[in-house]
Amino acid sequence: MDFFQPKAFVISAPSGTGKTTIIKEAKRLVPSLTWSISCTTRQAREQEKNGIDYWFISVAAFERQIKEKAFIEWAKVHSNYYGTSWQELQKAKEEKNTLILDIDVQGALQLQDKKIDDVFFIFITPPSLATLEHRLVARNTETKESLAIRLKAAEEEMNHRFLYDVSIVNDSLDNAVIDFLSYILQQSIVWPQAGQFDVKEIAKLLYTYKRTADSIPADLIKLEAIITDIYNTKKR
Ligand code: 5GP
């Protein structure tokens, strides 16, 4: 029996919520998570690489791909185009990968309309809008105007959180990563004797284990490996 069932996880959050940090931490803990690479027309930032962070393409190329219906969803975010190609989802399915799609609310709603099997929607929220404002001010990247725009956008995005399968409150990074990981494990693994395993407990163990262990087994995502490794770790 194949205990692993690959799924796609759509993650949305208002900017400044810590979504990227949570996803990166989860990927560090479970290296077999695959990141969906979107196309965008925005300029690459320093450190960003074509084909790794995004496919950076021209507006003309993006619009051509819209016409060709190459995107499963696309949206204009902060005046740039962003979109996910059908190919990304197809490839993940063929290769049996757990795919993480970091996309905005507009894109997530388009995906929901398509009613594709095996897609799970996660929304990450700040504890409150006031906390988000503090975080954005502390980050020191916003002008007064852009701060106001981001907060207004955040409020609107947060109104959509009930349309997601679950939402996670990022009040502490540790808890948010554990919650995020729990949903991934719960959704992508067929648990034998349902009810016997507390997935959140396993996610917690995995988190603690991987923070302290020197060598990390690459295939921990598989049920057998998780149970063997984690429960052996528990026994040690
Ligand atoms: P950034 O430019 O900071 O990398 O991303 C800006 C926003 O675009 C983020 O909210 C991110 O979730 C969203 N985004 C990134 N890729 C896609 C995509 O393929 N589709 C949609 N709809 N949004 C995306």
PDB file of N, CA and C in Angstrom, residues 184-232:
ATOM      1  N   ILE A 184       0.013  19.383   6.477  1.00  0.00           N
ATOM      2  CA  ILE A 184       0.636  18.699   5.343  1.00  0.00           C
ATOM      3  C   ILE A 184       0.691  17.196   5.614  1.00  0.00           C
ATOM      4  N   LEU A 185       1.106  16.814   6.816  1.00  0.00           N
ATOM      5  CA  LEU A 185       1.188  15.388   7.153  1.00  0.00           C
ATOM      6  C   LEU A 185      -0.200  14.746   7.183  1.00  0.00           C
ATOM      7  N   GLN A 186      -1.130  15.477   7.750  1.00  0.00           N
ATOM      8  CA  GLN A 186      -2.492  14.933   7.876  1.00  0.00           C
ATOM      9  C   GLN A 186      -3.112  14.691   6.496  1.00  0.00           C
ATOM     10  N   GLN A 187      -2.829  15.607   5.583  1.00  0.00           N
ATOM     11  CA  GLN A 187      -3.464  15.529   4.264  1.00  0.00           C
ATOM     12  C   GLN A 187      -2.713  14.650   3.277  1.00  0.00           C
ATOM     13  N   SER A 188      -1.386  14.488   3.462  1.00  0.00           N
ATOM     14  CA  SER A 188      -0.647  13.778   2.414  1.00  0.00           C
ATOM     15  C   SER A 188      -0.265  12.359   2.803  1.00  0.00           C
ATOM     16  N   ILE A 189      -0.739  11.920   3.963  1.00  0.00           N
ATOM     17  CA  ILE A 189      -0.404  10.562   4.382  1.00  0.00           C
ATOM     18  C   ILE A 189      -1.677   9.791   4.714  1.00  0.00           C
ATOM     19  N   VAL A 190      -1.716   8.559   4.266  1.00  0.00           N
ATOM     20  CA  VAL A 190      -2.851   7.703   4.633  1.00  0.00           C
ATOM     21  C   VAL A 190      -2.490   7.077   5.980  1.00  0.00           C
ATOM     22  N   TRP A 191      -3.182   7.509   7.012  1.00  0.00           N
ATOM     23  CA  TRP A 191      -2.828   7.022   8.350  1.00  0.00           C
ATOM     24  C   TRP A 191      -3.527   5.700   8.623  1.00  0.00           C
ATOM     25  N   PRO A 192      -2.754   4.660   8.895  1.00  0.00           N
ATOM     26  CA  PRO A 192      -3.409   3.389   9.207  1.00  0.00           C
ATOM     27  C   PRO A 192      -4.076   3.505  10.576  1.00  0.00           C
ATOM     28  N   GLN A 193      -5.084   2.763  10.757  1.00  0.00           N
ATOM     29  CA  GLN A 193      -5.811   2.776  12.038  1.00  0.00           C
ATOM     30  C   GLN A 193      -6.070   4.212  12.506  1.00  0.00           C
ATOM     31  N   ALA A 194      -6.829   4.904  11.675  1.00  0.00           N
ATOM     32  CA  ALA A 194      -7.100   6.322  11.930  1.00  0.00           C
ATOM     33  C   ALA A 194      -7.468   6.546  13.387  1.00  0.00           C
ATOM     34  N   GLY A 195      -6.991   7.602  13.946  1.00  0.00           N
ATOM     35  CA  GLY A 195      -7.313   7.917  15.327  1.00  0.00           C
ATOM     36  C   GLY A 195      -6.216   7.507  16.276  1.00  0.00           C
ATOM     37  N   GLN A 196      -5.348   6.575  15.809  1.00  0.00           N
ATOM     38  CA  GLN A 196      -4.260   6.130  16.691  1.00  0.00           C
ATOM     39  C   GLN A 196      -3.119   7.127  16.740  1.00  0.00           C
ATOM     40  N   PHE A 197      -3.028   7.919  15.669  1.00  0.00           N
ATOM     41  CA  PHE A 197      -1.897   8.828  15.582  1.00  0.00           C
ATOM     42  C   PHE A 197      -2.344  10.267  15.763  1.00  0.00           C
ATOM     43  N   ASP A 198      -1.645  10.980  16.604  1.00  0.00           N
ATOM     44  CA  ASP A 198      -1.922  12.390  16.757  1.00  0.00           C
ATOM     45  C   ASP A 198      -0.934  13.121  15.848  1.00  0.00           C
ATOM     46  N   VAL A 199      -1.454  13.568  14.712  1.00  0.00           N
ATOM     47  CA  VAL A 199      -0.577  14.143  13.686  1.00  0.00           C
ATOM     48  C   VAL A 199       0.158  15.376  14.209  1.00  0.00           C
ATOM     49  N   LYS A 200      -0.535  16.159  15.015  1.00  0.00           N
ATOM     50  CA  LYS A 200       0.097  17.370  15.541  1.00  0.00           C
ATOM     51  C   LYS A 200       1.292  16.999  16.432  1.00  0.00           C
ATOM     52  N   GLU A 201       1.100  15.912  17.170  1.00  0.00           N
ATOM     53  CA  GLU A 201       2.178  15.436  18.049  1.00  0.00           C
ATOM     54  C   GLU A 201       3.383  15.017  17.195  1.00  0.00           C
ATOM     55  N   ILE A 202       3.086  14.343  16.074  1.00  0.00           N
ATOM     56  CA  ILE A 202       4.152  13.904  15.168  1.00  0.00           C
ATOM     57  C   ILE A 202       4.859  15.116  14.565  1.00  0.00           C
ATOM     58  N   ALA A 203       4.067  16.115  14.163  1.00  0.00           N
ATOM     59  CA  ALA A 203       4.661  17.330  13.591  1.00  0.00           C
ATOM     60  C   ALA A 203       5.565  18.000  14.622  1.00  0.00           C
ATOM     61  N   LYS A 204       5.116  18.009  15.871  1.00  0.00           N
ATOM     62  CA  LYS A 204       5.898  18.616  16.963  1.00  0.00           C
ATOM     63  C   LYS A 204       7.213  17.876  17.140  1.00  0.00           C
ATOM     64  N   LEU A 205       7.110  16.524  17.134  1.00  0.00           N
ATOM     65  CA  LEU A 205       8.313  15.699  17.289  1.00  0.00           C
ATOM     66  C   LEU A 205       9.279  15.924  16.125  1.00  0.00           C
ATOM     67  N   LEU A 206       8.701  15.962  14.944  1.00  0.00           N
ATOM     68  CA  LEU A 206       9.508  16.172  13.749  1.00  0.00           C
ATOM     69  C   LEU A 206      10.254  17.504  13.841  1.00  0.00           C
ATOM     70  N   TYR A 207       9.521  18.514  14.271  1.00  0.00           N
ATOM     71  CA  TYR A 207      10.078  19.852  14.409  1.00  0.00           C
ATOM     72  C   TYR A 207      11.221  19.853  15.423  1.00  0.00           C
ATOM     73  N   THR A 208      10.947  19.260  16.577  1.00  0.00           N
ATOM     74  CA  THR A 208      11.957  19.225  17.632  1.00  0.00           C
ATOM     75  C   THR A 208      13.153  18.381  17.194  1.00  0.00           C
ATOM     76  N   TYR A 209      12.836  17.207  16.618  1.00  0.00           N
ATOM     77  CA  TYR A 209      13.877  16.269  16.188  1.00  0.00           C
ATOM     78  C   TYR A 209      14.805  16.906  15.166  1.00  0.00           C
ATOM     79  N   LYS A 210      14.204  17.543  14.167  1.00  0.00           N
ATOM     80  CA  LYS A 210      15.015  18.090  13.091  1.00  0.00           C
ATOM     81  C   LYS A 210      15.775  19.346  13.497  1.00  0.00           C
ATOM     82  N   ARG A 211      15.363  19.941  14.571  1.00  0.00           N
ATOM     83  CA  ARG A 211      16.098  21.114  15.047  1.00  0.00           C
ATOM     84  C   ARG A 211      17.365  20.681  15.764  1.00  0.00           C
ATOM     85  N   THR A 212      17.334  19.440  16.285  1.00  0.00           N
ATOM     86  CA  THR A 212      18.461  19.023  17.108  1.00  0.00           C
ATOM     87  C   THR A 212      19.333  17.967  16.423  1.00  0.00           C
ATOM     88  N   ALA A 213      18.755  17.209  15.460  1.00  0.00           N
ATOM     89  CA  ALA A 213      19.534  16.126  14.844  1.00  0.00           C
ATOM     90  C   ALA A 213      20.544  16.676  13.846  1.00  0.00           C
ATOM     91  N   ASP A 214      21.682  15.992  13.699  1.00  0.00           N
ATOM     92  CA  ASP A 214      22.706  16.438  12.750  1.00  0.00           C
ATOM     93  C   ASP A 214      22.352  16.018  11.339  1.00  0.00           C
ATOM     94  N   SER A 215      21.955  14.752  11.208  1.00  0.00           N
ATOM     95  CA  SER A 215      21.663  14.293   9.856  1.00  0.00           C
ATOM     96  C   SER A 215      20.160  14.087   9.712  1.00  0.00           C
ATOM     97  N   ILE A 216      19.625  14.567   8.622  1.00  0.00           N
ATOM     98  CA  ILE A 216      18.189  14.532   8.426  1.00  0.00           C
ATOM     99  C   ILE A 216      17.845  13.558   7.300  1.00  0.00           C
ATOM    100  N   PRO A 217      17.117  12.498   7.598  1.00  0.00           N
ATOM    101  CA  PRO A 217      16.742  11.581   6.523  1.00  0.00           C
ATOM    102  C   PRO A 217      15.853  12.300   5.493  1.00  0.00           C
ATOM    103  N   ALA A 218      16.166  12.135   4.227  1.00  0.00           N
ATOM    104  CA  ALA A 218      15.480  12.906   3.185  1.00  0.00           C
ATOM    105  C   ALA A 218      14.023  12.481   2.994  1.00  0.00           C
ATOM    106  N   ASP A 219      13.719  11.234   3.299  1.00  0.00           N
ATOM    107  CA  ASP A 219      12.370  10.764   2.980  1.00  0.00           C
ATOM    108  C   ASP A 219      11.475  10.626   4.203  1.00  0.00           C
ATOM    109  N   LEU A 220      11.699  11.537   5.156  1.00  0.00           N
ATOM    110  CA  LEU A 220      10.879  11.473   6.373  1.00  0.00           C
ATOM    111  C   LEU A 220       9.397  11.665   6.103  1.00  0.00           C
ATOM    112  N   ILE A 221       9.107  12.274   4.954  1.00  0.00           N
ATOM    113  CA  ILE A 221       7.695  12.539   4.651  1.00  0.00           C
ATOM    114  C   ILE A 221       6.913  11.245   4.513  1.00  0.00           C
ATOM    115  N   LYS A 222       7.584  10.159   4.133  1.00  0.00           N
ATOM    116  CA  LYS A 222       6.858   8.896   3.986  1.00  0.00           C
ATOM    117  C   LYS A 222       6.446   8.360   5.356  1.00  0.00           C
ATOM    118  N   LEU A 223       5.281   7.819   5.389  1.00  0.00           N
ATOM    119  CA  LEU A 223       4.740   7.361   6.672  1.00  0.00           C
ATOM    120  C   LEU A 223       5.671   6.432   7.444  1.00  0.00           C
ATOM    121  N   GLU A 224       6.171   5.425   6.728  1.00  0.00           N
ATOM    122  CA  GLU A 224       7.015   4.455   7.420  1.00  0.00           C
ATOM    123  C   GLU A 224       8.214   5.148   8.063  1.00  0.00           C
ATOM    124  N   ALA A 225       8.817   6.031   7.279  1.00  0.00           N
ATOM    125  CA  ALA A 225      10.005   6.726   7.769  1.00  0.00           C
ATOM    126  C   ALA A 225       9.666   7.615   8.956  1.00  0.00           C
ATOM    127  N   ILE A 226       8.525   8.300   8.854  1.00  0.00           N
ATOM    128  CA  ILE A 226       8.128   9.189   9.954  1.00  0.00           C
ATOM    129  C   ILE A 226       7.921   8.372  11.228  1.00  0.00           C
ATOM    130  N   ILE A 227       7.141   7.317  11.091  1.00  0.00           N
ATOM    131  CA  ILE A 227       6.842   6.532  12.288  1.00  0.00           C
ATOM    132  C   ILE A 227       8.121   5.896  12.836  1.00  0.00           C
ATOM    133  N   THR A 228       8.903   5.286  11.947  1.00  0.00           N
ATOM    134  CA  THR A 228      10.127   4.631  12.410  1.00  0.00           C
ATOM    135  C   THR A 228      11.049   5.631  13.089  1.00  0.00           C
ATOM    136  N   ASP A 229      11.333   6.695  12.350  1.00  0.00           N
ATOM    137  CA  ASP A 229      12.292   7.664  12.885  1.00  0.00           C
ATOM    138  C   ASP A 229      11.810   8.357  14.152  1.00  0.00           C
ATOM    139  N   ILE A 230      10.587   8.860  14.059  1.00  0.00           N
ATOM    140  CA  ILE A 230      10.098   9.637  15.191  1.00  0.00           C
ATOM    141  C   ILE A 230       9.863   8.753  16.410  1.00  0.00           C
ATOM    142  N   TYR A 231       9.249   7.594  16.196  1.00  0.00           N
ATOM    143  CA  TYR A 231       8.982   6.757  17.352  1.00  0.00           C
ATOM    144  C   TYR A 231      10.253   6.144  17.920  1.00  0.00           C
ATOM    145  N   ASN A 232      11.242   5.889  17.049  1.00  0.00           N
ATOM    146  CA  ASN A 232      12.534   5.439  17.576  1.00  0.00           C
ATOM    147  C   ASN A 232      13.191   6.562  18.364  1.00  0.00           C
TER     148      ASN A 232
END
